[in-house]
Amino acid sequence: MRMQYKEKLDGVGTTLNLEELARLGARQVIALALEAEISAYMEQHQQVKTPDGKAVMERNGYHQE
């Protein structure tokens, strides 16, 4: 059974079949889960510092200049 769904992606109308829609949803769920896990891990270890007081871990592209 091949069903078509109309989905807006980045402002562009796209027709997705059921398999493509499932893959897109799975990617989004995985991305959200990874983001939550990374944030939790970083939060757990935020108190770990180098001898000069700097954070041992920082997210790439998130440090203050």
Coordinates of N, CA and C in Angstrom, one line a residue:
M1 N 0.8 -1.2 0.0 CA 0.0 0.0 0.0 C 0.9 1.2 0.0
R2 N 0.8 2.0 -1.0 CA 1.6 3.2 -1.1 C 0.7 4.5 -0.9
M3 N 0.9 5.1 0.2 CA 0.2 6.3 0.5 C 1.1 7.5 0.3
Q4 N 0.6 8.6 -0.1 CA 1.3 9.9 -0.2 C 0.9 10.9 0.9
Y5 N 1.8 11.6 1.4 CA 1.6 12.6 2.4 C 2.2 13.9 1.9
K6 N 1.5 15.0 2.1 CA 2.1 16.3 1.7 C 2.7 16.8 3.0
E7 N 4.0 17.1 2.9 CA 4.7 17.6 4.1 C 5.5 18.9 3.7
K8 N 5.5 19.9 4.6 CA 6.3 21.1 4.3 C 7.6 20.9 5.0
L9 N 8.7 20.9 4.3 CA 10.0 20.9 4.8 C 10.8 22.1 4.4
D10 N 11.3 22.9 5.3 CA 12.0 24.1 5.1 C 11.3 25.0 4.1
G11 N 9.9 25.1 4.3 CA 9.1 26.0 3.5 C 8.8 25.5 2.1
V12 N 9.3 24.3 1.8 CA 9.0 23.7 0.4 C 8.0 22.5 0.6
G13 N 7.0 22.6 -0.2 CA 6.0 21.5 -0.2 C 6.7 20.2 -0.8
T14 N 6.6 19.1 -0.2 CA 7.2 17.9 -0.6 C 6.2 16.7 -0.4
T15 N 6.1 15.8 -1.4 CA 5.2 14.7 -1.2 C 6.1 13.5 -0.7
L16 N 5.7 12.9 0.4 CA 6.5 11.8 1.0 C 5.6 10.6 1.0
N17 N 6.2 9.4 0.7 CA 5.4 8.2 0.8 C 5.5 7.8 2.3
L18 N 4.8 6.7 2.7 CA 4.8 6.3 4.1 C 6.2 6.0 4.6
E19 N 7.0 5.3 3.8 CA 8.3 4.9 4.3 C 9.2 6.1 4.5
E20 N 9.1 7.1 3.6 CA 9.9 8.3 3.7 C 9.5 9.1 4.9
L21 N 8.2 9.1 5.2 CA 7.6 9.8 6.3 C 8.1 9.2 7.6
A22 N 8.1 7.8 7.7 CA 8.6 7.1 8.8 C 10.1 7.4 9.1
R23 N 10.9 7.4 8.0 CA 12.3 7.7 8.2 C 12.5 9.1 8.7
L24 N 11.8 10.1 8.2 CA 11.9 11.4 8.6 C 11.6 11.5 10.1
G25 N 10.5 10.9 10.5 CA 10.1 10.9 11.9 C 11.1 10.3 12.8
A26 N 11.7 9.1 12.3 CA 12.7 8.4 13.1 C 13.9 9.3 13.3
R27 N 14.4 10.0 12.2 CA 15.5 10.9 12.3 C 15.3 12.0 13.3
Q28 N 14.1 12.6 13.3 CA 13.7 13.6 14.3 C 13.7 13.1 15.7
V29 N 13.2 11.9 15.9 CA 13.2 11.4 17.3 C 14.6 11.1 17.7
I30 N 15.4 10.5 16.9 CA 16.8 10.2 17.3 C 17.5 11.5 17.6
A31 N 17.4 12.5 16.8 CA 18.1 13.8 17.0 C 17.6 14.4 18.3
L32 N 16.4 14.3 18.7 CA 15.9 14.9 19.9 C 16.5 14.0 21.1
A33 N 16.5 12.7 21.0 CA 17.0 11.9 22.0 C 18.5 12.1 22.2
L34 N 19.2 12.2 21.2 CA 20.7 12.5 21.3 C 20.9 13.8 22.0
E35 N 20.2 14.8 21.6 CA 20.3 16.2 22.2 C 20.0 16.1 23.7
A36 N 19.0 15.4 24.0 CA 18.6 15.3 25.5 C 19.7 14.6 26.2
E37 N 20.3 13.5 25.6 CA 21.3 12.7 26.3 C 22.6 13.5 26.4
I38 N 23.0 14.2 25.4 CA 24.2 15.1 25.5 C 24.0 16.1 26.5
S39 N 22.9 16.8 26.6 CA 22.6 17.8 27.5 C 22.7 17.3 29.0
A40 N 22.1 16.1 29.2 CA 22.1 15.5 30.5 C 23.5 15.2 30.9
Y41 N 24.3 14.6 30.0 CA 25.7 14.2 30.3 C 26.5 15.5 30.6
M42 N 26.4 16.5 29.8 CA 27.1 17.7 30.1 C 26.7 18.3 31.4
E43 N 25.5 18.3 31.8 CA 25.0 18.8 33.0 C 25.6 18.0 34.2
Q44 N 25.7 16.7 34.1 CA 26.2 15.9 35.1 C 27.7 16.2 35.4
H45 N 28.4 16.6 34.4 CA 29.9 16.8 34.5 C 30.3 18.2 34.4
Q46 N 29.4 19.1 34.6 CA 29.7 20.6 34.4 C 30.7 21.0 35.6
Q47 N 30.6 20.3 36.7 CA 31.4 20.8 37.9 C 32.9 20.3 37.7
V48 N 33.2 19.4 36.8 CA 34.6 19.0 36.6 C 35.4 20.1 35.9
K49 N 36.5 20.5 36.6 CA 37.3 21.6 36.1 C 38.7 21.3 36.0
T50 N 39.5 22.0 35.2 CA 40.9 21.8 35.2 C 41.6 22.5 36.4
P51 N 42.8 22.3 36.6 CA 43.4 22.9 37.8 C 43.3 24.5 37.8
D52 N 43.3 25.1 36.6 CA 43.2 26.5 36.5 C 41.7 27.0 36.5
G53 N 40.7 26.1 36.7 CA 39.3 26.5 36.9 C 38.5 26.5 35.7
K54 N 39.0 26.0 34.5 CA 38.2 26.0 33.3 C 37.5 24.7 33.2
A55 N 36.4 24.7 32.5 CA 35.6 23.5 32.4 C 36.4 22.5 31.5
V56 N 36.3 21.2 32.0 CA 37.0 20.1 31.2 C 36.3 19.9 29.9
M57 N 34.9 19.9 29.9 CA 34.2 19.7 28.7 C 33.4 20.9 28.3
E58 N 33.3 21.1 27.1 CA 32.5 22.2 26.5 C 32.0 21.6 25.2
R59 N 30.7 22.0 24.9 CA 30.2 21.6 23.6 C 30.8 22.4 22.5
N60 N 31.1 21.7 21.4 CA 31.7 22.4 20.3 C 30.9 23.5 19.7
G61 N 31.4 24.7 19.7 CA 30.7 25.8 19.2 C 29.8 26.5 20.3
Y62 N 29.9 26.1 21.5 CA 29.1 26.7 22.6 C 29.9 27.5 23.6
H63 N 31.2 27.6 23.5 CA 32.0 28.3 24.5 C 31.8 29.8 24.4
Q64 N 32.0 30.5 25.5 CA 31.9 31.9 25.5 C 33.3 32.5 25.1
E65 N 33.3 33.5 24.3 CA 34.6 34.1 23.9 C 34.9 35.3 24.8

